[in-house]
Short mmCIF file of C-alpha atoms and ligand atoms in Angstrom, two decimals:
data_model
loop_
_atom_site.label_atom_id
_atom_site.label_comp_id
_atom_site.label_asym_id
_atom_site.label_seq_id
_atom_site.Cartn_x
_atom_site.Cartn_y
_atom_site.Cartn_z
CA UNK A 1 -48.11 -13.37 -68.48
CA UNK A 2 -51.06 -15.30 -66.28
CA UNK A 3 -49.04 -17.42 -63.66
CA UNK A 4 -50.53 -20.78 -65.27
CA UNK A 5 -48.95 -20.68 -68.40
CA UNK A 6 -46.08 -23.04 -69.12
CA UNK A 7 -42.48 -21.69 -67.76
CA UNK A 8 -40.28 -19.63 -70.20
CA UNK A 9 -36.65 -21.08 -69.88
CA UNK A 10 -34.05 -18.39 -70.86
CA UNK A 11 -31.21 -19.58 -69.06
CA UNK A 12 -29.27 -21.89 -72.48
CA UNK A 13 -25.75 -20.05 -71.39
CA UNK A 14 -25.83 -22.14 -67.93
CA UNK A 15 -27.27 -25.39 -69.90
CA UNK A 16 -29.69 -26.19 -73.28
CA UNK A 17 -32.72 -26.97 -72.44
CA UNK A 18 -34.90 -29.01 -73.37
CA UNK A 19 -32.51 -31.74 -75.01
CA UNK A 20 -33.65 -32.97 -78.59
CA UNK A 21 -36.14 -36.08 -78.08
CA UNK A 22 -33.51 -38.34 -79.70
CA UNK A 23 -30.96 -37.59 -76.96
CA UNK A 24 -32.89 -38.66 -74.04
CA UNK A 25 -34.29 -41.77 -76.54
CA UNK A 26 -30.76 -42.45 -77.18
CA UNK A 27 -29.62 -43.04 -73.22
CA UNK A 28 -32.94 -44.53 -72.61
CA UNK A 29 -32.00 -47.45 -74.86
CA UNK A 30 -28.51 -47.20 -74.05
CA UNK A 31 -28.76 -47.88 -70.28
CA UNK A 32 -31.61 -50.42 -71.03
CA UNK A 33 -29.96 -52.69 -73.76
CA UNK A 34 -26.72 -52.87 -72.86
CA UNK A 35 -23.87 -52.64 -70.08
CA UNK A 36 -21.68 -49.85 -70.79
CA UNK A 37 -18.39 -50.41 -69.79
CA UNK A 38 -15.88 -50.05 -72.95
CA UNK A 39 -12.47 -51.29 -73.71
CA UNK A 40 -12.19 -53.74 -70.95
CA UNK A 41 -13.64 -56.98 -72.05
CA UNK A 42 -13.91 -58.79 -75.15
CA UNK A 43 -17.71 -59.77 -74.22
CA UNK A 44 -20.69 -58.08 -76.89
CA UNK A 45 -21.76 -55.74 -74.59
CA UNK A 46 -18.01 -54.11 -73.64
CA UNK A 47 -17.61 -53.96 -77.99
CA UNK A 48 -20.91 -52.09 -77.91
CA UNK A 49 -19.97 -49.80 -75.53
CA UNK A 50 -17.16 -49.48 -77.09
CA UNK A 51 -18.67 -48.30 -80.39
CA UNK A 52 -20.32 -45.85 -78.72
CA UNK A 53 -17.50 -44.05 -77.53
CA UNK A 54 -15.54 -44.82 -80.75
CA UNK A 55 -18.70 -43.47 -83.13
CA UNK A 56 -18.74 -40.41 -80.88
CA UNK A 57 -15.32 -39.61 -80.92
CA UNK A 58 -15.22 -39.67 -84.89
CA UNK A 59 -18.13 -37.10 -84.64
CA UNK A 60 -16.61 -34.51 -82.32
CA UNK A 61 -13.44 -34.93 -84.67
CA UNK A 62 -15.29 -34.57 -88.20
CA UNK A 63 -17.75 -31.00 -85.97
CA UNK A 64 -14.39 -29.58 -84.88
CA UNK A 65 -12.22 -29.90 -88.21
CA UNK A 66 -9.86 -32.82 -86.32
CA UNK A 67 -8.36 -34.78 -89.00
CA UNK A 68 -7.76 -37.40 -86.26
CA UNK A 69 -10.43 -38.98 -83.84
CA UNK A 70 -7.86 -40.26 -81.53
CA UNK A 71 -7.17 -36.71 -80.68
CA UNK A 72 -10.51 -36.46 -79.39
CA UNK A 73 -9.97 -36.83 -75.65
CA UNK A 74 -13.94 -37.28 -73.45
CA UNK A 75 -13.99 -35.27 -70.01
CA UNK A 76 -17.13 -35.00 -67.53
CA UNK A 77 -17.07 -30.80 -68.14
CA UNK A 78 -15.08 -28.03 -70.26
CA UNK A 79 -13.70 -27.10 -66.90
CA UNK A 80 -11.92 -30.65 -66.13
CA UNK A 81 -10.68 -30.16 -70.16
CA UNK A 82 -9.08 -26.56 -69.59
CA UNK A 83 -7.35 -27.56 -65.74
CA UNK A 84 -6.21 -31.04 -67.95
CA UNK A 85 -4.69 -28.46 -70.76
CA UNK A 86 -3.39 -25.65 -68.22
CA UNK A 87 -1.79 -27.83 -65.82
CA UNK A 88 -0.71 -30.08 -68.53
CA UNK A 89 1.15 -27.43 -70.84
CA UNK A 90 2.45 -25.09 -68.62
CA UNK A 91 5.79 -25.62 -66.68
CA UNK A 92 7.53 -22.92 -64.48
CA UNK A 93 8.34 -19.83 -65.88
CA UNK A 94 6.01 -19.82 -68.94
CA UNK A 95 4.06 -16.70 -69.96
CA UNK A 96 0.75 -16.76 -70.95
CA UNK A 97 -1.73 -14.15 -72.69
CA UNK A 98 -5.15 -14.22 -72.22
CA UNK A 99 -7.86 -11.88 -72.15
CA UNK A 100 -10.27 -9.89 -69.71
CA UNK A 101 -13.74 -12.02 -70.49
CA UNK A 102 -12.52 -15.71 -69.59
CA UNK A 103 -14.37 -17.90 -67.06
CA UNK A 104 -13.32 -19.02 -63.88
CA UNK A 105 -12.57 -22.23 -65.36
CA UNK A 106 -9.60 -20.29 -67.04
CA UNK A 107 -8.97 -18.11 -64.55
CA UNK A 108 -8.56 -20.06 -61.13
CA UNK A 109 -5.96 -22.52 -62.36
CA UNK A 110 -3.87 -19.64 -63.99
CA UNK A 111 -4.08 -17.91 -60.63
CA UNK A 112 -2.98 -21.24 -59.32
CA UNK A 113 -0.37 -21.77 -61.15
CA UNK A 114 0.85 -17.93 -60.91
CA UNK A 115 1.49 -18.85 -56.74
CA UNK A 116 2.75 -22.39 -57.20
CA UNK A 117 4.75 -22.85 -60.48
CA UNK A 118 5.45 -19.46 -60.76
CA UNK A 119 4.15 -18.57 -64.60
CA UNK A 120 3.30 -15.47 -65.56
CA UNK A 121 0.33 -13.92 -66.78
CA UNK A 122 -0.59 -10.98 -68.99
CA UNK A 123 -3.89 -9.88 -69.64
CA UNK A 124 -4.58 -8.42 -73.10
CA UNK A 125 -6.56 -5.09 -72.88
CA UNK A 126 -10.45 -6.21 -73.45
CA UNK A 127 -12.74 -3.75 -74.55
CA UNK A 128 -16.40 -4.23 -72.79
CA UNK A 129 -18.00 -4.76 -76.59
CA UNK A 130 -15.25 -5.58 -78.99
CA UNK A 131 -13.27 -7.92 -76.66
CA UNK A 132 -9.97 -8.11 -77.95
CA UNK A 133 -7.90 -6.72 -80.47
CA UNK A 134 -6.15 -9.59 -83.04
CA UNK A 135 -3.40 -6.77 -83.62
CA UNK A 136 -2.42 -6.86 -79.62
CA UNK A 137 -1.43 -10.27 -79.48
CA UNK A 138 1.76 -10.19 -81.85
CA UNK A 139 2.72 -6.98 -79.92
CA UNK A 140 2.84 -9.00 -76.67
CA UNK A 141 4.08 -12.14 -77.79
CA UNK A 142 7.33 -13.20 -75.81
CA UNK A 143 9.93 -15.81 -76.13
CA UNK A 144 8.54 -17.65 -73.26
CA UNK A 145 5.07 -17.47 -74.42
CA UNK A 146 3.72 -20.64 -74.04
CA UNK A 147 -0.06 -20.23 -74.13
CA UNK A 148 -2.70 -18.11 -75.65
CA UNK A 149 -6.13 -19.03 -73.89
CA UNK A 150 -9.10 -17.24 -75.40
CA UNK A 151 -13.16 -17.19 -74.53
CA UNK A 152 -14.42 -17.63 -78.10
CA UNK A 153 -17.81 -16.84 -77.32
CA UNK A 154 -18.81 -14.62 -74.15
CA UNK A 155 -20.75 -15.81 -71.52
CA UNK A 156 -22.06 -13.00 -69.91
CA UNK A 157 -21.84 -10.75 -72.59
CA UNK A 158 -21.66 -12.77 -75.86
CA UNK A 159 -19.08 -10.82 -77.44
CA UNK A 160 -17.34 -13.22 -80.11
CA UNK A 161 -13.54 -13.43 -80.28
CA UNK A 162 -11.86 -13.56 -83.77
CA UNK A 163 -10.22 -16.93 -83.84
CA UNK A 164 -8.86 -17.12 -87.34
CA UNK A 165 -7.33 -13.79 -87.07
CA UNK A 166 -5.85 -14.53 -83.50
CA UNK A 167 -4.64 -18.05 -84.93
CA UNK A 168 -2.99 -16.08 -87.86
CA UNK A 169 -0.72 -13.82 -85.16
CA UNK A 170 -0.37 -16.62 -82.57
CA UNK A 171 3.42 -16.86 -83.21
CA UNK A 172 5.44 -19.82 -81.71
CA UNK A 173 2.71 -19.91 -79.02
CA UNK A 174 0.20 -22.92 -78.76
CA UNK A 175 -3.48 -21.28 -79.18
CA UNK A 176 -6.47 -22.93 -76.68
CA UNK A 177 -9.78 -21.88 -77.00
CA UNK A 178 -12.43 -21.81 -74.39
CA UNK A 179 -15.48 -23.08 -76.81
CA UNK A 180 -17.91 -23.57 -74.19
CA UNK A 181 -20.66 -21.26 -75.28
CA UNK A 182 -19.96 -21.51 -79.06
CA UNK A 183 -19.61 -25.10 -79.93
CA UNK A 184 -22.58 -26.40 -81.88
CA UNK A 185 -23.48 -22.79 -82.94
CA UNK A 186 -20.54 -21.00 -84.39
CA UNK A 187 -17.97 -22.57 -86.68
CA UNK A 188 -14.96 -24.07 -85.27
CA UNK A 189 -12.22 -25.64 -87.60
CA UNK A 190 -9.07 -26.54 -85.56
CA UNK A 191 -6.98 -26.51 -88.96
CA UNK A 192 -8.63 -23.68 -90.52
CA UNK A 193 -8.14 -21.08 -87.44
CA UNK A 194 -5.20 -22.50 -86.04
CA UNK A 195 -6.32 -23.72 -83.09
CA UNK A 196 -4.14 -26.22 -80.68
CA UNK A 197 -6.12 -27.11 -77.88
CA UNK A 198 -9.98 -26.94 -78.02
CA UNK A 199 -12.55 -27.70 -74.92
CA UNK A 200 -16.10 -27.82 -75.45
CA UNK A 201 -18.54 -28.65 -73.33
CA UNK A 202 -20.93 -31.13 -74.14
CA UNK A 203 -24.67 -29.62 -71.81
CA UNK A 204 -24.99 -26.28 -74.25
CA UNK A 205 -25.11 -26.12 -77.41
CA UNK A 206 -24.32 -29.39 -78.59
CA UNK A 207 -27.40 -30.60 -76.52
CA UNK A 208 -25.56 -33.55 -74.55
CA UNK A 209 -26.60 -34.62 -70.89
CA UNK A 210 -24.34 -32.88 -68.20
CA UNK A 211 -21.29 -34.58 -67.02
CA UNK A 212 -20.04 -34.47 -70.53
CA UNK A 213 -17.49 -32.65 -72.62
CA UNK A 214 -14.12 -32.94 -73.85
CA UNK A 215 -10.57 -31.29 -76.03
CA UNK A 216 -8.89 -32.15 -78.75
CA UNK A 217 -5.07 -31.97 -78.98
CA UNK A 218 -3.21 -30.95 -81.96
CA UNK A 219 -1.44 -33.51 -83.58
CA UNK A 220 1.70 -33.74 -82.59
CA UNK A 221 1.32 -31.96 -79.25
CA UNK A 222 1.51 -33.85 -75.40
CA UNK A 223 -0.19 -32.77 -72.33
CA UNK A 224 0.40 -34.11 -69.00
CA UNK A 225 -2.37 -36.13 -68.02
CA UNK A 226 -4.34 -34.45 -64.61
CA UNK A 227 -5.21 -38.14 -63.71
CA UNK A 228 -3.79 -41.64 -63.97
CA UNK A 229 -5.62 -44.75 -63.46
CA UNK A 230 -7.01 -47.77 -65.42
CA UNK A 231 -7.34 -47.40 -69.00
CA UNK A 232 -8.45 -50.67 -70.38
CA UNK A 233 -4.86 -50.61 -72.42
CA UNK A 234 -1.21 -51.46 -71.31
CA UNK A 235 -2.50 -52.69 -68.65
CA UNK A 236 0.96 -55.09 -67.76
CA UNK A 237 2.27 -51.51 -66.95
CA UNK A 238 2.40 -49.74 -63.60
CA UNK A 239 2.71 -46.83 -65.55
CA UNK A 240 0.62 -44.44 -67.14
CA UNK A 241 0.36 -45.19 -70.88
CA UNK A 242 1.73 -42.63 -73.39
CA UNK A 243 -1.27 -43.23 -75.91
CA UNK A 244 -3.71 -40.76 -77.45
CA UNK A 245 -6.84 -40.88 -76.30
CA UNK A 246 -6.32 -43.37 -73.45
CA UNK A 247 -3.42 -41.63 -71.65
CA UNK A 248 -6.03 -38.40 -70.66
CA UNK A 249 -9.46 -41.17 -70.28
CA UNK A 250 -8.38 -42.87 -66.72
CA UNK A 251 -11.39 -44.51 -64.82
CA UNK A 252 -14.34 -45.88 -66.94
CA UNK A 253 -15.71 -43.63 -69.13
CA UNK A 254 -19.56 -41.96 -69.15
CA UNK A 255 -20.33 -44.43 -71.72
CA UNK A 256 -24.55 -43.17 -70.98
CA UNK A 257 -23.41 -39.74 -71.21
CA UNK A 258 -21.03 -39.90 -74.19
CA UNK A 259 -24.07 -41.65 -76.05
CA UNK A 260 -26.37 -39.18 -75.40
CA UNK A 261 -23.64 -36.29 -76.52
CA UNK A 262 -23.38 -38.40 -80.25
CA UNK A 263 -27.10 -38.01 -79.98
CA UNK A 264 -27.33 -34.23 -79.98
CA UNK A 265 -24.53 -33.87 -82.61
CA UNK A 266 -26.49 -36.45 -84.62
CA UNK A 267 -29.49 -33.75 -84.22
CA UNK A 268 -26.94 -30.53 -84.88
CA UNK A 269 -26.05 -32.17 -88.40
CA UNK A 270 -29.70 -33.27 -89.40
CA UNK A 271 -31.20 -29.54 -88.72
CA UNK A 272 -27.86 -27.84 -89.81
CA UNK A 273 -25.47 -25.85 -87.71
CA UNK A 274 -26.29 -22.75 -89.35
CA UNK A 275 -30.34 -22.96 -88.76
CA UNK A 276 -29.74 -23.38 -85.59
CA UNK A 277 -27.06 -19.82 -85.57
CA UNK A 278 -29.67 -18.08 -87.79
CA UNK A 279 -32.50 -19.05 -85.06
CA UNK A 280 -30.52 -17.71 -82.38
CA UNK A 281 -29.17 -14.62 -83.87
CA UNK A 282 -33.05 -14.07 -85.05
CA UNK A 283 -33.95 -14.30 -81.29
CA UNK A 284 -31.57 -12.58 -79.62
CA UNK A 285 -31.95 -9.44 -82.15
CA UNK A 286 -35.98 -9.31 -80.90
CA UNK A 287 -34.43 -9.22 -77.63
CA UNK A 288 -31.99 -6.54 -78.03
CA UNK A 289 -34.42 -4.78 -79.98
CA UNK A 290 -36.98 -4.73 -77.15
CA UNK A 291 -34.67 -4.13 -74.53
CA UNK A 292 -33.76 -1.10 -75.76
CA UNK A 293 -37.17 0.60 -75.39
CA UNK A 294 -37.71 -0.39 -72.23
CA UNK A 295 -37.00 2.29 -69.94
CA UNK A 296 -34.13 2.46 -67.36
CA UNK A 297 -32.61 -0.72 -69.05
CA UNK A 298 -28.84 -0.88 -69.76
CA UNK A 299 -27.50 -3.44 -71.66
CA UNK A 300 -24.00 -4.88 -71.29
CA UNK A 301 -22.15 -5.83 -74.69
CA UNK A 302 -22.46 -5.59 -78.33
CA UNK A 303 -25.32 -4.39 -79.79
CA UNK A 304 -26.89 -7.29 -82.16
CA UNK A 305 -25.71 -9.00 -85.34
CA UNK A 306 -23.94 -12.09 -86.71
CA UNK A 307 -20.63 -11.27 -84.56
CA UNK A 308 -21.97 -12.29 -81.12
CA UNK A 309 -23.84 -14.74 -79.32
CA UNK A 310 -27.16 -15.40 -77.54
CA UNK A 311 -26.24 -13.80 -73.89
CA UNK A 312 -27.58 -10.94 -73.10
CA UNK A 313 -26.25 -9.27 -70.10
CA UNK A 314 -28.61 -6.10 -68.30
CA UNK A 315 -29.05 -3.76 -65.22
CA UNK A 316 -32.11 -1.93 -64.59
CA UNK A 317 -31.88 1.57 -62.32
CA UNK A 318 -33.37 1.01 -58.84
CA UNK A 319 -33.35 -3.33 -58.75
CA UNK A 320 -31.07 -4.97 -57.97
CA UNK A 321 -30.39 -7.70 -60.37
CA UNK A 322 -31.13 -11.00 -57.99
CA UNK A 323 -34.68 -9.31 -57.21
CA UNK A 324 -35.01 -8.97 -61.29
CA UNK A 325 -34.18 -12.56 -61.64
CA UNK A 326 -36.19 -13.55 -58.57
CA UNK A 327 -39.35 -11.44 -59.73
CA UNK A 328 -39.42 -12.75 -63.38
CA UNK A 329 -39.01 -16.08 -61.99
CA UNK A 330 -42.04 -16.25 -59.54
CA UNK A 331 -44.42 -13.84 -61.10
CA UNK A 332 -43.71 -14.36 -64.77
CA UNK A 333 -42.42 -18.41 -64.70
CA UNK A 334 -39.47 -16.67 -66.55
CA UNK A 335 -35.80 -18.61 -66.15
CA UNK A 336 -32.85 -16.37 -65.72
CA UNK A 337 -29.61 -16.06 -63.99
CA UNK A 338 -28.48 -13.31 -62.28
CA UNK A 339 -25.14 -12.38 -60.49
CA UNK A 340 -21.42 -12.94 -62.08
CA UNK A 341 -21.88 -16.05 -64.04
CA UNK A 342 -18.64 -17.48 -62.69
CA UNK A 343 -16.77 -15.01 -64.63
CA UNK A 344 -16.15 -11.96 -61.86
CA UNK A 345 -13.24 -10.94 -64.66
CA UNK A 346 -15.67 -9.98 -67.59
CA UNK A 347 -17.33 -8.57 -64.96
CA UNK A 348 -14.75 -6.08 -63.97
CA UNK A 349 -13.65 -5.56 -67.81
CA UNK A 350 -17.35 -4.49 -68.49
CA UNK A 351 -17.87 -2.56 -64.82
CA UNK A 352 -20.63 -4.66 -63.45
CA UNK A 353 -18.51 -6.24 -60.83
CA UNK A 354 -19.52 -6.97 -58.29
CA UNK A 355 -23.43 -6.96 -58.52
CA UNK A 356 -23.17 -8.51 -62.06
CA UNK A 357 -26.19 -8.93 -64.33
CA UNK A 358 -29.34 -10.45 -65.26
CA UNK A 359 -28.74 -12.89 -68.34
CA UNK A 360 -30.90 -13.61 -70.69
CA UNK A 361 -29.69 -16.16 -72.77
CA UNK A 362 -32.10 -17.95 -75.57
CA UNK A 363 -31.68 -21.32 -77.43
CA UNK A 364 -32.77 -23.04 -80.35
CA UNK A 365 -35.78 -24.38 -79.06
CA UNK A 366 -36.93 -21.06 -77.71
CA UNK A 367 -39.41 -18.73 -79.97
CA UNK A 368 -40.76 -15.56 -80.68
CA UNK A 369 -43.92 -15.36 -78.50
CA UNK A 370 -41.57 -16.15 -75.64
CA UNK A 371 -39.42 -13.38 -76.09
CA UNK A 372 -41.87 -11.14 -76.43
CA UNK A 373 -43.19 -12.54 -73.13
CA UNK A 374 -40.00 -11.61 -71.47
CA UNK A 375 -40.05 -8.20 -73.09
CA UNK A 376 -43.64 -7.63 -71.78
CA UNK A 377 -42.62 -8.64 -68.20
CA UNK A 378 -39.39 -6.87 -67.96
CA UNK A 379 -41.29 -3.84 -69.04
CA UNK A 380 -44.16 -4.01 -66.46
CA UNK A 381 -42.08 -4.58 -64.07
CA UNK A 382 -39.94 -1.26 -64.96
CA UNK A 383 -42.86 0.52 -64.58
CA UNK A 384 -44.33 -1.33 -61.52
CA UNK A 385 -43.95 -1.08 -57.98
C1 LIG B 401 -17.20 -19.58 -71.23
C2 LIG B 401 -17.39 -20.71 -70.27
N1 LIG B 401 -16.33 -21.43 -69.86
C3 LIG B 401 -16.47 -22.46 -69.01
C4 LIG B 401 -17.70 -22.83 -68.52
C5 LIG B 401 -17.81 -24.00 -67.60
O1 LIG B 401 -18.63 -24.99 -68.14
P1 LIG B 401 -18.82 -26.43 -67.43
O2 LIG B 401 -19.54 -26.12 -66.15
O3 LIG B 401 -19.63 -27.22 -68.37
O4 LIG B 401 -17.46 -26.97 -67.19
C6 LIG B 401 -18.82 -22.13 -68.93
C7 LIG B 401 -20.18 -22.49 -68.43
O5 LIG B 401 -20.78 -21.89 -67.64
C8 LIG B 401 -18.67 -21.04 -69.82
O6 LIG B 401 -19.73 -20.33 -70.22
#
């Protein structure tokens, strides 16, 4: 590809981009029309901002099968959702089961929390393609399981976890799903698979700005809140109020941000969640596809299909992979990551640790001629000095 033509962005596991038009339209008007702290005053601007949050709340409940929007709890990132549901369900001496591909987000508070409140943590046997088998977990399921934490989508490999089978054999245990890089793009039903905690993300596939994301609770269930602060609500009380969402949303909220998130689930529902899976599986099957004739090329994960999603994870004999990612960047204008992907577990479960991979990962707005561009460069440079 000639160096002036316009940059091929491949890197939609890390973040989506670009956003849909109406998302940066949305916090455009947002931030120019009206202040945006919610809950706090009885002015027209604080009930504004306060219908933001509330109208974006009732979407994330009606996308995630929530019969309940107040269950709907806003965080800045899935990783602040999973440390507010890890520290906030486990107490000393609970066992948890989890499996071989989660992110560091999953793994470095377990690890914290296997030093300092002394639970206890099995790892289910993960296989590098199939991930985990549904039939495993009843096996290993213990009186003091507390927790079940599972990657639903891979991020360095794209594998895809079975949640309605592992919601079926969850037991007495309380089911969270990491829904990071599936939100937006696969179907997730809290009711229907059984699901009782569920952090998303809001920067990947739903198309929000950063600094947004979020869970939703089961009804019925109480975490411990990670932070305390002003709420807007009980505010004669010292204490922290009991309250779903408000007892989890300390500190004003990212009204902009939170805006902008409605926005790209407004665009998600208008083009349909399943043209935008079909797009993606269509992409990433090219890719595969191509990859696989391309000499001295190993891919890392399942082979292509409806059961997986859009990361794809390679080596190539004789580079390593920061000089692939490096090369395709500044000779090519092709965007990549390379290294572990903040996930040095699915690294060691697939045998890449610790150089990791290159990962391609397409989106929704990417097409055909560009992966055919990607295909054209990895080859060359295979071939090339
Ligand atoms: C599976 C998975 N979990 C957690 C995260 C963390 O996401 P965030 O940085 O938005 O908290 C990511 C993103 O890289 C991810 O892919």
């Amino acid at each position: 590809m000639p160096q002036s033509s316009p940059p091929i962005y491949l890197d939609n596991a890390a973040t989506s981009f670009p956003k849909p038009p109406e998302v940066a339209e949305t916090m455009h008007r947002l931030i120019r029309e009206i202040s945006l702290s919610p809950g706090r005053s009885a002015h027209r601007f604080s009930l504004a901002a306060s219908r933001v949050i509330f109208e974006a709340r009732e979407l994330v409940a009606d996308f995630f099968g929530c019969p309940d929007s107040s269950r709907v709890v806003f965080t800045s990132n899935v990783t602040e959702a999973l440390n507010v549901g890890i520290f906030g369900l486990l107490t000393p001496g609970d066992r948890v089961l989890t499996t071989g591909m989660e992110h560091n987000s999953v793994m470095r508070p377990l690890r914290h929390l296997e030093k300092t409140r002394g639970i206890h943590l099995e790892i289910l046997p993960t296989d590098p393609t199939d991930g985990i088998d549904p039939d495993d977990i009843p096996r290993r399921l213990g009186k003091k399981t507390r927790l079940i934490i599972i990657n639903h989508v891979s991020n360095v490999t794209g594998a895809m976890a079975d949640l309605a089978a592992i919601g079926s054999r969850k037991g007495g245990a309380l089911l969270m799903v990491d829904a990071a890089q599936s939100a937006g793009v696969f179907p997730l039903d809290m009711e229907e698979m059984g699901i009782d905690f569920l952090a998303f993300t809001g920067h990947k596939g739903l198309f929000g700005p950063t600094g947004t994301g979020g869970f939703l609770l089961r009804k019925g269930l109480m975490a411990q809140p990670l932070k305390m602060g002003g709420t807007g609500s009980n505010s004669e009380y010292e204490e922290q109020p009991q309250l779903m969402p408000d007892c989890h949303e300390s500190g004003t909220p990212n009204t902009l941000g939170i805006g902008g998130l409605a926005a790209g689930l407004e665009f998600i529902k208008k083009t349909g969640r399943e043209t935008i899976r079909r797009h993606e599986e269509h992409l990433t099957g090219l890719l595969l596809a191509g990859l696989g004739r391309i000499p001295g090329l190993t891919v890392h994960g399942p082979q292509a299909g409806a059961g997986r999603g859009s990361a794809v994870s390679l080596t190539m004999a004789g580079r390593s992979v920061a000089d692939l990612a490096l090369l395709l960047d500044r000779r090519y204008g092709i965007m990549a990551r390379a290294g572990l992907h903040c996930a040095p577990a699915a690294h060691r479960s697939i045998g890449t640790f610790p150089q990791g991979t290159l990962r391609l990962s397409p989106g929704f707005f990417n097409t055909e001629a560009e992966i055919q561009a990607v295909l054209a460069a990895l080859d060359q440079i295979s071939a090339g000095p």
